[in-house]
């Protein structure tokens, strides 16, 4: 019965990634290699991030929100962006269109993130007899994260790979990218600074992720159009 | 270049290992640290009397919880009933046990006043601090305890104490039961889990008797001085070995014995006040089991010593009397020795303003039941009497210091009064002051009964469960008793005897109960359904938005076409 619950939560956490891969043309163009490469880049990035956090951050005993520390944390969070940049531009990809490349990279990125951050707690917690909503919420959070990753990858590919984009859109792209990249800090602020509960935070993340997805989708299609 | 890359790889791998180790550690911990509430529970005693099983026969528990408001005609064979003592309907439990109805288990919630670990609940204060109705609760618990001890119950029975956690859980369960749905695997609710292995027989348990000696002053003419023995059994028996502290039976007797030993050691340390009697102090074990330890002790002591015993005073339950104390004897009251003892005690009692009564109960040699400790002496033709607040002999395993016998119902002034009465009477006998009105242990003198001493020992005894088979040979408590007796008397020795006879005990008397709030299977099924449809919708939306509706439709048409191909 509890294994059942674990199974449910695992479906919620990792199912969307698989569905995304198989439903979109990603599967047709066999972009699994790209996703795996980006997942490896994510792992290395996470390691670098961990080292940075351990070096520069003090361990806070209290659970309250310290702006300076959080700013530092957000700054370190931009290591992610650097990793994504590396994954998008430096890695040699098999001949796939830019359109699919960012999706594959974002997908691999999000999947690696879910595995690294959510699989162990899920295995430990959801199999126990005690029932909590936490793991279902965590699964929803993973969904939001998938959307964020793909949005960020889309924005990144717009920033770094597409040379001829409408000048008017460039600031919007950057603003969106910054918002998405600082999302972990924003949620951390909501949780600890404002004392929001987990369900509220997850709801916020889901709604923001949908909005960001819509915006980046619009931006991408706007840049796609040969408007110059 | 390649070498440096390999080195870097190795570096990366090295840093990954701790992560993997951490992961395994987490997996290993997962079974231990996921319970919402963990409470200490005490199992009902499990024992056999000459092979006939009694008590709770199981220890492991893994069932849903229900309250007393469970819907009628529901199947309880996989349910643990949580019954607070305050709401206990004894006839219901009696009926359930006697009809041997199937039940997953029983969990009794006891009020905090029976918890010896409860410091705030009035450890030092006496009965006037008790809550209203505590006397009734005590009677109910007593009845319950006797019922459980003498039944053979084929499921686990546990005791725990009311506190915030258990009360919150119970309130939740009651609410659930009130809606008419019993908590089973399909509706969720609470699950109670005690994971212990099957209880095993305690192999060759020991009982430990401790004896101390205060030699009298020998003058040249004396061949051998007469001896007075003061004896109290210190062990207990109750519905739960982890809770049987027996403050009154016979913690109070043991405390009184220690204080009497202390008082006489002061007198005997000075040659001028050393009496012409030897004093023998015995703390015996095995009291609830027909004074098994006393019998073994008497058999093992030197025959000459045994014959020198003038009389023996046994102390039993002297901690909660008001006005009247009883001297139980097995020789007829006309007997000269008995007359002398009784007169000595009643004279002192009169001065102290209390009453002493004499109760005569013949012993039957062929009957294995020994109701009073002095009967073991009488069987060996040693004059003996038991001082007790009980007016009649208790049955086997009755009044043996169970859960009900807690500190809150014992009054240290009663113990002090008893000590005064006994010590004074003994001293008058020893020094030959029978007729004179002299108070040897007068209050405010250096020989006064020390109420702090009595109180602190009473506290210690009321905090220490002392069921003999569960008390190892070198238990700190036994060593503390020995040390205390050594401080006051000479030639203290411990006698370890194998506890044999008809009793067999089983272990695992204390356990941890995990209370989990669990979701029902239907909830999980529903969740699966919702998630499945979510993924399907997601799939459809993604296919339509990226490849168009036709692709989605063709996806569902593909299988038959493939079949055609393979054919």
PDB file of C-alpha atoms in Angstrom, chain B residues 266-539:
ATOM      1  CA  UNK B 266      22.812   4.244  65.625  1.00  0.00           C
ATOM      2  CA  UNK B 267      21.939   2.530  68.873  1.00  0.00           C
ATOM      3  CA  UNK B 268      24.159  -0.483  68.206  1.00  0.00           C
ATOM      4  CA  UNK B 269      27.183   1.574  67.230  1.00  0.00           C
ATOM      5  CA  UNK B 270      27.622   2.611  70.826  1.00  0.00           C
ATOM      6  CA  UNK B 271      28.537  -0.217  73.257  1.00  0.00           C
ATOM      7  CA  UNK B 272      26.461   1.473  75.988  1.00  0.00           C
ATOM      8  CA  UNK B 273      23.279   1.278  73.998  1.00  0.00           C
ATOM      9  CA  UNK B 274      23.948  -1.967  72.224  1.00  0.00           C
ATOM     10  CA  UNK B 275      21.168  -4.377  73.037  1.00  0.00           C
ATOM     11  CA  UNK B 276      21.444  -7.948  74.104  1.00  0.00           C
ATOM     12  CA  UNK B 277      19.696  -9.151  71.021  1.00  0.00           C
ATOM     13  CA  UNK B 278      21.106  -9.727  67.575  1.00  0.00           C
ATOM     14  CA  UNK B 279      19.133  -8.043  64.847  1.00  0.00           C
ATOM     15  CA  UNK B 280      18.765  -9.720  61.493  1.00  0.00           C
ATOM     16  CA  UNK B 281      17.467  -7.701  58.564  1.00  0.00           C
ATOM     17  CA  UNK B 282      16.230  -9.485  55.482  1.00  0.00           C
ATOM     18  CA  UNK B 283      15.082  -7.983  52.212  1.00  0.00           C
ATOM     19  CA  UNK B 284      13.554 -10.903  50.423  1.00  0.00           C
ATOM     20  CA  UNK B 285      12.457 -11.413  46.873  1.00  0.00           C
ATOM     21  CA  UNK B 286       9.798 -13.632  45.392  1.00  0.00           C
ATOM     22  CA  UNK B 287       7.110 -12.201  47.653  1.00  0.00           C
ATOM     23  CA  UNK B 288       4.234 -12.446  45.184  1.00  0.00           C
ATOM     24  CA  UNK B 289       4.987 -16.099  44.511  1.00  0.00           C
ATOM     25  CA  UNK B 290       4.132 -17.530  47.914  1.00  0.00           C
ATOM     26  CA  UNK B 291       7.215 -15.895  49.437  1.00  0.00           C
ATOM     27  CA  UNK B 292       9.432 -18.180  47.458  1.00  0.00           C
ATOM     28  CA  UNK B 293      12.539 -16.148  48.253  1.00  0.00           C
ATOM     29  CA  UNK B 294      11.834 -16.096  51.986  1.00  0.00           C
ATOM     30  CA  UNK B 295      11.514 -19.857  51.979  1.00  0.00           C
ATOM     31  CA  UNK B 296      14.835 -20.295  50.161  1.00  0.00           C
ATOM     32  CA  UNK B 297      16.519 -17.792  52.405  1.00  0.00           C
ATOM     33  CA  UNK B 298      15.332 -19.525  55.570  1.00  0.00           C
ATOM     34  CA  UNK B 299      16.428 -22.894  54.247  1.00  0.00           C
ATOM     35  CA  UNK B 300      19.883 -21.571  53.482  1.00  0.00           C
ATOM     36  CA  UNK B 301      20.625 -19.738  56.730  1.00  0.00           C
ATOM     37  CA  UNK B 302      22.590 -21.498  59.399  1.00  0.00           C
ATOM     38  CA  UNK B 303      20.450 -23.812  61.497  1.00  0.00           C
ATOM     39  CA  UNK B 304      21.835 -22.403  64.740  1.00  0.00           C
ATOM     40  CA  UNK B 305      21.026 -18.904  63.647  1.00  0.00           C
ATOM     41  CA  UNK B 306      17.539 -19.950  62.656  1.00  0.00           C
ATOM     42  CA  UNK B 307      16.988 -21.556  66.020  1.00  0.00           C
ATOM     43  CA  UNK B 308      18.265 -18.474  67.789  1.00  0.00           C
ATOM     44  CA  UNK B 309      15.559 -16.336  66.233  1.00  0.00           C
ATOM     45  CA  UNK B 310      13.324 -15.236  69.048  1.00  0.00           C
ATOM     46  CA  UNK B 311      10.733 -13.922  66.676  1.00  0.00           C
ATOM     47  CA  UNK B 312      10.488 -12.426  63.255  1.00  0.00           C
ATOM     48  CA  UNK B 313       8.571  -9.323  62.273  1.00  0.00           C
ATOM     49  CA  UNK B 314       7.551  -9.203  58.624  1.00  0.00           C
ATOM     50  CA  UNK B 315       6.543  -5.883  57.135  1.00  0.00           C
ATOM     51  CA  UNK B 316       3.918  -5.837  54.446  1.00  0.00           C
ATOM     52  CA  UNK B 317       2.036  -2.859  53.046  1.00  0.00           C
ATOM     53  CA  UNK B 318       2.350  -0.225  55.733  1.00  0.00           C
ATOM     54  CA  UNK B 319       2.100   2.853  53.544  1.00  0.00           C
ATOM     55  CA  UNK B 320      -1.567   3.798  53.359  1.00  0.00           C
ATOM     56  CA  UNK B 321      -3.263   3.245  56.696  1.00  0.00           C
ATOM     57  CA  UNK B 322      -4.902   5.805  58.859  1.00  0.00           C
ATOM     58  CA  UNK B 323      -5.698   4.413  62.190  1.00  0.00           C
ATOM     59  CA  UNK B 324      -5.498   0.688  62.406  1.00  0.00           C
ATOM     60  CA  UNK B 325      -2.692  -1.721  61.759  1.00  0.00           C
ATOM     61  CA  UNK B 326      -2.960  -5.489  61.924  1.00  0.00           C
ATOM     62  CA  UNK B 327      -0.629  -8.078  63.320  1.00  0.00           C
ATOM     63  CA  UNK B 328      -1.137 -11.333  61.497  1.00  0.00           C
ATOM     64  CA  UNK B 329      -0.003 -14.480  63.207  1.00  0.00           C
ATOM     65  CA  UNK B 330      -0.415 -18.173  62.608  1.00  0.00           C
ATOM     66  CA  UNK B 331      -0.078 -19.295  66.173  1.00  0.00           C
ATOM     67  CA  UNK B 332      -3.082 -18.921  68.445  1.00  0.00           C
ATOM     68  CA  UNK B 333      -3.252 -15.610  70.334  1.00  0.00           C
ATOM     69  CA  UNK B 334      -2.975 -17.451  73.615  1.00  0.00           C
ATOM     70  CA  UNK B 335       0.608 -18.378  72.780  1.00  0.00           C
ATOM     71  CA  UNK B 336       2.973 -16.659  75.203  1.00  0.00           C
ATOM     72  CA  UNK B 337       5.273 -15.197  72.568  1.00  0.00           C
ATOM     73  CA  UNK B 338       2.378 -13.901  70.499  1.00  0.00           C
ATOM     74  CA  UNK B 339       0.837 -12.369  73.588  1.00  0.00           C
ATOM     75  CA  UNK B 340       4.114 -10.673  74.394  1.00  0.00           C
ATOM     76  CA  UNK B 341       4.555  -9.274  70.893  1.00  0.00           C
ATOM     77  CA  UNK B 342       0.983  -8.103  70.697  1.00  0.00           C
ATOM     78  CA  UNK B 343       1.057  -6.457  74.085  1.00  0.00           C
ATOM     79  CA  UNK B 344       4.316  -4.714  73.246  1.00  0.00           C
ATOM     80  CA  UNK B 345       2.869  -3.346  70.041  1.00  0.00           C
ATOM     81  CA  UNK B 346      -0.486  -2.355  71.456  1.00  0.00           C
ATOM     82  CA  UNK B 347       1.116  -0.453  74.336  1.00  0.00           C
ATOM     83  CA  UNK B 348       3.178   1.630  71.954  1.00  0.00           C
ATOM     84  CA  UNK B 349       0.235   1.997  69.607  1.00  0.00           C
ATOM     85  CA  UNK B 350      -1.860   3.402  72.416  1.00  0.00           C
ATOM     86  CA  UNK B 351       0.792   6.025  73.103  1.00  0.00           C
ATOM     87  CA  UNK B 352       0.958   6.922  69.426  1.00  0.00           C
ATOM     88  CA  UNK B 353      -2.807   7.127  69.256  1.00  0.00           C
ATOM     89  CA  UNK B 354      -3.348   4.315  66.774  1.00  0.00           C
ATOM     90  CA  UNK B 355      -4.953   0.917  67.047  1.00  0.00           C
ATOM     91  CA  UNK B 356      -3.379  -2.468  66.553  1.00  0.00           C
ATOM     92  CA  UNK B 357      -5.437  -5.560  65.937  1.00  0.00           C
ATOM     93  CA  UNK B 358      -4.450  -9.186  66.071  1.00  0.00           C
ATOM     94  CA  UNK B 359      -5.511 -11.590  63.332  1.00  0.00           C
ATOM     95  CA  UNK B 360      -4.960 -15.280  63.626  1.00  0.00           C
ATOM     96  CA  UNK B 361      -4.914 -17.468  60.532  1.00  0.00           C
ATOM     97  CA  UNK B 362      -3.939 -21.105  60.785  1.00  0.00           C
ATOM     98  CA  UNK B 363      -1.540 -22.401  58.211  1.00  0.00           C
ATOM     99  CA  UNK B 364      -2.179 -25.508  56.236  1.00  0.00           C
ATOM    100  CA  UNK B 365       1.093 -27.333  55.607  1.00  0.00           C
ATOM    101  CA  UNK B 366      -0.288 -29.212  52.603  1.00  0.00           C
ATOM    102  CA  UNK B 367      -1.496 -26.044  50.887  1.00  0.00           C
ATOM    103  CA  UNK B 368       1.212 -24.528  48.700  1.00  0.00           C
ATOM    104  CA  UNK B 369      -0.397 -21.109  49.023  1.00  0.00           C
ATOM    105  CA  UNK B 370       1.438 -18.897  51.506  1.00  0.00           C
ATOM    106  CA  UNK B 371      -0.510 -15.726  52.041  1.00  0.00           C
ATOM    107  CA  UNK B 372       1.778 -13.976  54.528  1.00  0.00           C
ATOM    108  CA  UNK B 373       5.507 -13.870  54.788  1.00  0.00           C
ATOM    109  CA  UNK B 374       5.483 -14.957  58.422  1.00  0.00           C
ATOM    110  CA  UNK B 375       3.897 -18.253  57.419  1.00  0.00           C
ATOM    111  CA  UNK B 376       7.194 -19.289  55.855  1.00  0.00           C
ATOM    112  CA  UNK B 377       8.780 -18.774  59.287  1.00  0.00           C
ATOM    113  CA  UNK B 378       5.942 -20.541  61.027  1.00  0.00           C
ATOM    114  CA  UNK B 379       6.384 -23.547  58.759  1.00  0.00           C
ATOM    115  CA  UNK B 380       9.897 -23.859  60.170  1.00  0.00           C
ATOM    116  CA  UNK B 381       8.570 -23.374  63.695  1.00  0.00           C
ATOM    117  CA  UNK B 382       9.933 -19.884  64.116  1.00  0.00           C
ATOM    118  CA  UNK B 383       7.630 -17.447  65.865  1.00  0.00           C
ATOM    119  CA  UNK B 384       6.726 -14.720  63.417  1.00  0.00           C
ATOM    120  CA  UNK B 385       4.165 -12.052  62.744  1.00  0.00           C
ATOM    121  CA  UNK B 386       3.327  -9.867  59.793  1.00  0.00           C
ATOM    122  CA  UNK B 387       2.550  -6.201  60.328  1.00  0.00           C
ATOM    123  CA  UNK B 388       0.203  -4.991  57.658  1.00  0.00           C
ATOM    124  CA  UNK B 389      -2.560  -2.529  56.993  1.00  0.00           C
ATOM    125  CA  UNK B 390      -4.508  -5.322  55.285  1.00  0.00           C
ATOM    126  CA  UNK B 391      -7.015  -6.969  57.537  1.00  0.00           C
ATOM    127  CA  UNK B 392      -7.334 -10.148  55.515  1.00  0.00           C
ATOM    128  CA  UNK B 393      -4.900 -12.316  53.625  1.00  0.00           C
ATOM    129  CA  UNK B 394      -4.700 -11.446  49.933  1.00  0.00           C
ATOM    130  CA  UNK B 395      -5.181 -14.054  47.246  1.00  0.00           C
ATOM    131  CA  UNK B 396      -2.334 -15.227  45.058  1.00  0.00           C
ATOM    132  CA  UNK B 397      -1.085 -12.314  42.882  1.00  0.00           C
ATOM    133  CA  UNK B 398      -3.377  -9.897  44.619  1.00  0.00           C
ATOM    134  CA  UNK B 399      -2.001  -6.803  46.365  1.00  0.00           C
ATOM    135  CA  UNK B 400       1.446  -7.484  45.007  1.00  0.00           C
ATOM    136  CA  UNK B 401       2.284  -3.976  43.866  1.00  0.00           C
ATOM    137  CA  UNK B 402       0.841  -3.682  40.382  1.00  0.00           C
ATOM    138  CA  UNK B 403       0.152  -0.631  38.254  1.00  0.00           C
ATOM    139  CA  UNK B 404      -2.548   0.497  40.625  1.00  0.00           C
ATOM    140  CA  UNK B 405      -0.123   0.659  43.526  1.00  0.00           C
ATOM    141  CA  UNK B 406       1.403   4.013  42.669  1.00  0.00           C
ATOM    142  CA  UNK B 407       3.186   6.582  44.766  1.00  0.00           C
ATOM    143  CA  UNK B 408       0.192   8.888  44.785  1.00  0.00           C
ATOM    144  CA  UNK B 409      -1.767   6.533  46.967  1.00  0.00           C
ATOM    145  CA  UNK B 410       0.964   6.073  49.537  1.00  0.00           C
ATOM    146  CA  UNK B 411       1.300   8.442  52.418  1.00  0.00           C
ATOM    147  CA  UNK B 412       4.764   8.747  53.871  1.00  0.00           C
ATOM    148  CA  UNK B 413       3.346   9.735  57.248  1.00  0.00           C
ATOM    149  CA  UNK B 414       1.824   6.255  57.431  1.00  0.00           C
ATOM    150  CA  UNK B 415       5.223   4.740  56.805  1.00  0.00           C
ATOM    151  CA  UNK B 416       6.762   6.998  59.429  1.00  0.00           C
ATOM    152  CA  UNK B 417       4.065   6.026  61.927  1.00  0.00           C
ATOM    153  CA  UNK B 418       4.686   2.360  61.198  1.00  0.00           C
ATOM    154  CA  UNK B 419       8.417   2.758  61.638  1.00  0.00           C
ATOM    155  CA  UNK B 420       7.892   4.530  64.911  1.00  0.00           C
ATOM    156  CA  UNK B 421       5.525   1.858  66.157  1.00  0.00           C
ATOM    157  CA  UNK B 422       7.716  -1.051  65.185  1.00  0.00           C
ATOM    158  CA  UNK B 423      11.049   0.451  66.211  1.00  0.00           C
ATOM    159  CA  UNK B 424       9.676   1.612  69.540  1.00  0.00           C
ATOM    160  CA  UNK B 425       8.126  -1.757  70.332  1.00  0.00           C
ATOM    161  CA  UNK B 426      11.275  -3.613  69.338  1.00  0.00           C
ATOM    162  CA  UNK B 427      13.477  -1.290  71.366  1.00  0.00           C
ATOM    163  CA  UNK B 428      11.336  -1.677  74.445  1.00  0.00           C
ATOM    164  CA  UNK B 429      11.495  -5.414  74.065  1.00  0.00           C
ATOM    165  CA  UNK B 430      15.252  -5.373  73.523  1.00  0.00           C
ATOM    166  CA  UNK B 431      16.035  -3.041  76.409  1.00  0.00           C
ATOM    167  CA  UNK B 432      13.331  -4.363  78.697  1.00  0.00           C
ATOM    168  CA  UNK B 433      11.364  -1.137  79.002  1.00  0.00           C
ATOM    169  CA  UNK B 434       8.001  -2.760  78.444  1.00  0.00           C
ATOM    170  CA  UNK B 435       6.223  -1.204  81.337  1.00  0.00           C
ATOM    171  CA  UNK B 436       7.998   2.118  81.386  1.00  0.00           C
ATOM    172  CA  UNK B 437       6.768   5.066  79.464  1.00  0.00           C
ATOM    173  CA  UNK B 438      10.006   6.020  77.750  1.00  0.00           C
ATOM    174  CA  UNK B 439      10.137   7.198  74.177  1.00  0.00           C
ATOM    175  CA  UNK B 440      13.372   5.999  72.684  1.00  0.00           C
ATOM    176  CA  UNK B 441      12.769   7.298  69.163  1.00  0.00           C
ATOM    177  CA  UNK B 442      11.155  10.535  70.239  1.00  0.00           C
ATOM    178  CA  UNK B 443      10.576  13.214  67.677  1.00  0.00           C
ATOM    179  CA  UNK B 444      13.228  15.942  67.430  1.00  0.00           C
ATOM    180  CA  UNK B 445      15.779  13.760  69.173  1.00  0.00           C
ATOM    181  CA  UNK B 446      18.839  12.393  67.428  1.00  0.00           C
ATOM    182  CA  UNK B 447      17.002   9.104  67.213  1.00  0.00           C
ATOM    183  CA  UNK B 448      13.884  10.492  65.567  1.00  0.00           C
ATOM    184  CA  UNK B 449      12.534   8.873  62.447  1.00  0.00           C
ATOM    185  CA  UNK B 450      14.012  10.756  59.502  1.00  0.00           C
ATOM    186  CA  UNK B 451      11.133  11.706  57.251  1.00  0.00           C
ATOM    187  CA  UNK B 452      13.457  12.780  54.435  1.00  0.00           C
ATOM    188  CA  UNK B 453      15.141   9.433  54.440  1.00  0.00           C
ATOM    189  CA  UNK B 454      11.800   7.656  54.328  1.00  0.00           C
ATOM    190  CA  UNK B 455      10.550   9.959  51.623  1.00  0.00           C
ATOM    191  CA  UNK B 456      13.558   9.645  49.373  1.00  0.00           C
ATOM    192  CA  UNK B 457      13.611   5.866  49.601  1.00  0.00           C
ATOM    193  CA  UNK B 458       9.911   5.750  48.978  1.00  0.00           C
ATOM    194  CA  UNK B 459      10.442   7.892  45.874  1.00  0.00           C
ATOM    195  CA  UNK B 460      13.158   5.585  44.638  1.00  0.00           C
ATOM    196  CA  UNK B 461      11.115   2.459  45.199  1.00  0.00           C
ATOM    197  CA  UNK B 462       8.109   4.088  43.558  1.00  0.00           C
ATOM    198  CA  UNK B 463      10.179   4.742  40.475  1.00  0.00           C
ATOM    199  CA  UNK B 464      11.671   1.288  40.134  1.00  0.00           C
ATOM    200  CA  UNK B 465       9.645  -1.552  38.672  1.00  0.00           C
ATOM    201  CA  UNK B 466      10.716  -4.617  40.601  1.00  0.00           C
ATOM    202  CA  UNK B 467       9.199  -7.741  39.122  1.00  0.00           C
ATOM    203  CA  UNK B 468      11.783 -10.291  40.210  1.00  0.00           C
ATOM    204  CA  UNK B 469      12.234 -12.289  36.977  1.00  0.00           C
ATOM    205  CA  UNK B 470      12.826  -9.038  35.093  1.00  0.00           C
ATOM    206  CA  UNK B 471      15.352  -7.791  37.629  1.00  0.00           C
ATOM    207  CA  UNK B 472      18.809  -9.105  36.789  1.00  0.00           C
ATOM    208  CA  UNK B 473      21.147 -10.282  39.512  1.00  0.00           C
ATOM    209  CA  UNK B 474      23.275  -7.163  39.462  1.00  0.00           C
ATOM    210  CA  UNK B 475      20.598  -4.627  38.803  1.00  0.00           C
ATOM    211  CA  UNK B 476      21.625  -1.184  40.085  1.00  0.00           C
ATOM    212  CA  UNK B 477      18.562  -1.170  42.286  1.00  0.00           C
ATOM    213  CA  UNK B 478      19.533  -4.382  44.072  1.00  0.00           C
ATOM    214  CA  UNK B 479      23.069  -3.096  44.467  1.00  0.00           C
ATOM    215  CA  UNK B 480      21.682   0.146  45.896  1.00  0.00           C
ATOM    216  CA  UNK B 481      19.630  -1.782  48.456  1.00  0.00           C
ATOM    217  CA  UNK B 482      22.686  -3.799  49.392  1.00  0.00           C
ATOM    218  CA  UNK B 483      24.806  -0.665  49.667  1.00  0.00           C
ATOM    219  CA  UNK B 484      22.212   0.964  51.895  1.00  0.00           C
ATOM    220  CA  UNK B 485      21.987  -2.032  54.164  1.00  0.00           C
ATOM    221  CA  UNK B 486      25.798  -2.175  54.274  1.00  0.00           C
ATOM    222  CA  UNK B 487      25.833   1.405  55.536  1.00  0.00           C
ATOM    223  CA  UNK B 488      23.783   0.435  58.559  1.00  0.00           C
ATOM    224  CA  UNK B 489      24.504  -3.210  59.274  1.00  0.00           C
ATOM    225  CA  UNK B 490      27.348  -5.686  59.174  1.00  0.00           C
ATOM    226  CA  UNK B 491      27.990  -8.860  57.254  1.00  0.00           C
ATOM    227  CA  UNK B 492      25.647  -7.914  54.459  1.00  0.00           C
ATOM    228  CA  UNK B 493      25.398 -10.588  51.889  1.00  0.00           C
ATOM    229  CA  UNK B 494      23.354 -11.223  48.831  1.00  0.00           C
ATOM    230  CA  UNK B 495      21.914 -14.579  48.107  1.00  0.00           C
ATOM    231  CA  UNK B 496      21.087 -15.382  44.502  1.00  0.00           C
ATOM    232  CA  UNK B 497      18.642 -18.196  44.092  1.00  0.00           C
ATOM    233  CA  UNK B 498      17.276 -19.684  40.939  1.00  0.00           C
ATOM    234  CA  UNK B 499      13.648 -18.791  40.657  1.00  0.00           C
ATOM    235  CA  UNK B 500      11.988 -22.092  40.102  1.00  0.00           C
ATOM    236  CA  UNK B 501       8.600 -23.368  40.899  1.00  0.00           C
ATOM    237  CA  UNK B 502       5.558 -23.240  38.761  1.00  0.00           C
ATOM    238  CA  UNK B 503       5.990 -19.779  37.233  1.00  0.00           C
ATOM    239  CA  UNK B 504       7.433 -19.138  33.767  1.00  0.00           C
ATOM    240  CA  UNK B 505       7.814 -15.612  32.467  1.00  0.00           C
ATOM    241  CA  UNK B 506       8.221 -14.144  29.015  1.00  0.00           C
ATOM    242  CA  UNK B 507      10.246 -11.111  28.054  1.00  0.00           C
ATOM    243  CA  UNK B 508       9.591  -7.977  25.937  1.00  0.00           C
ATOM    244  CA  UNK B 509       7.688  -6.089  28.564  1.00  0.00           C
ATOM    245  CA  UNK B 510       8.433  -2.643  27.180  1.00  0.00           C
ATOM    246  CA  UNK B 511       8.218  -1.460  23.596  1.00  0.00           C
ATOM    247  CA  UNK B 512       7.859   1.548  21.353  1.00  0.00           C
ATOM    248  CA  UNK B 513       4.526   2.086  19.688  1.00  0.00           C
ATOM    249  CA  UNK B 514       4.560   3.894  16.363  1.00  0.00           C
ATOM    250  CA  UNK B 515       1.363   5.659  15.451  1.00  0.00           C
ATOM    251  CA  UNK B 516       1.064   6.333  11.741  1.00  0.00           C
ATOM    252  CA  UNK B 517      -1.584   8.305  10.004  1.00  0.00           C
ATOM    253  CA  UNK B 518      -2.230   6.281   6.901  1.00  0.00           C
ATOM    254  CA  UNK B 519      -4.054   6.918   3.671  1.00  0.00           C
ATOM    255  CA  UNK B 520      -6.537   4.405   2.419  1.00  0.00           C
ATOM    256  CA  UNK B 521      -6.104   2.174  -0.582  1.00  0.00           C
ATOM    257  CA  UNK B 522      -9.064   3.864  -2.259  1.00  0.00           C
ATOM    258  CA  UNK B 523      -7.318   7.181  -1.936  1.00  0.00           C
ATOM    259  CA  UNK B 524      -4.242   5.765  -3.611  1.00  0.00           C
ATOM    260  CA  UNK B 525      -6.345   4.237  -6.363  1.00  0.00           C
ATOM    261  CA  UNK B 526      -8.104   7.517  -6.911  1.00  0.00           C
ATOM    262  CA  UNK B 527      -4.799   9.324  -6.977  1.00  0.00           C
ATOM    263  CA  UNK B 528      -3.498   6.867  -9.563  1.00  0.00           C
ATOM    264  CA  UNK B 529      -6.574   7.494 -11.680  1.00  0.00           C
ATOM    265  CA  UNK B 530      -6.162  11.245 -11.469  1.00  0.00           C
ATOM    266  CA  UNK B 531      -2.466  11.061 -12.270  1.00  0.00           C
ATOM    267  CA  UNK B 532      -3.062   8.713 -15.156  1.00  0.00           C
ATOM    268  CA  UNK B 533      -5.625  10.975 -16.716  1.00  0.00           C
ATOM    269  CA  UNK B 534      -3.379  13.972 -16.102  1.00  0.00           C
ATOM    270  CA  UNK B 535      -0.562  12.303 -18.000  1.00  0.00           C
ATOM    271  CA  UNK B 536      -2.860  11.250 -20.825  1.00  0.00           C
ATOM    272  CA  UNK B 537      -4.245  14.763 -21.157  1.00  0.00           C
ATOM    273  CA  UNK B 538      -0.724  16.154 -21.066  1.00  0.00           C
ATOM    274  CA  UNK B 539       0.327  13.717 -23.738  1.00  0.00           C
TER     275      UNK B 539
END
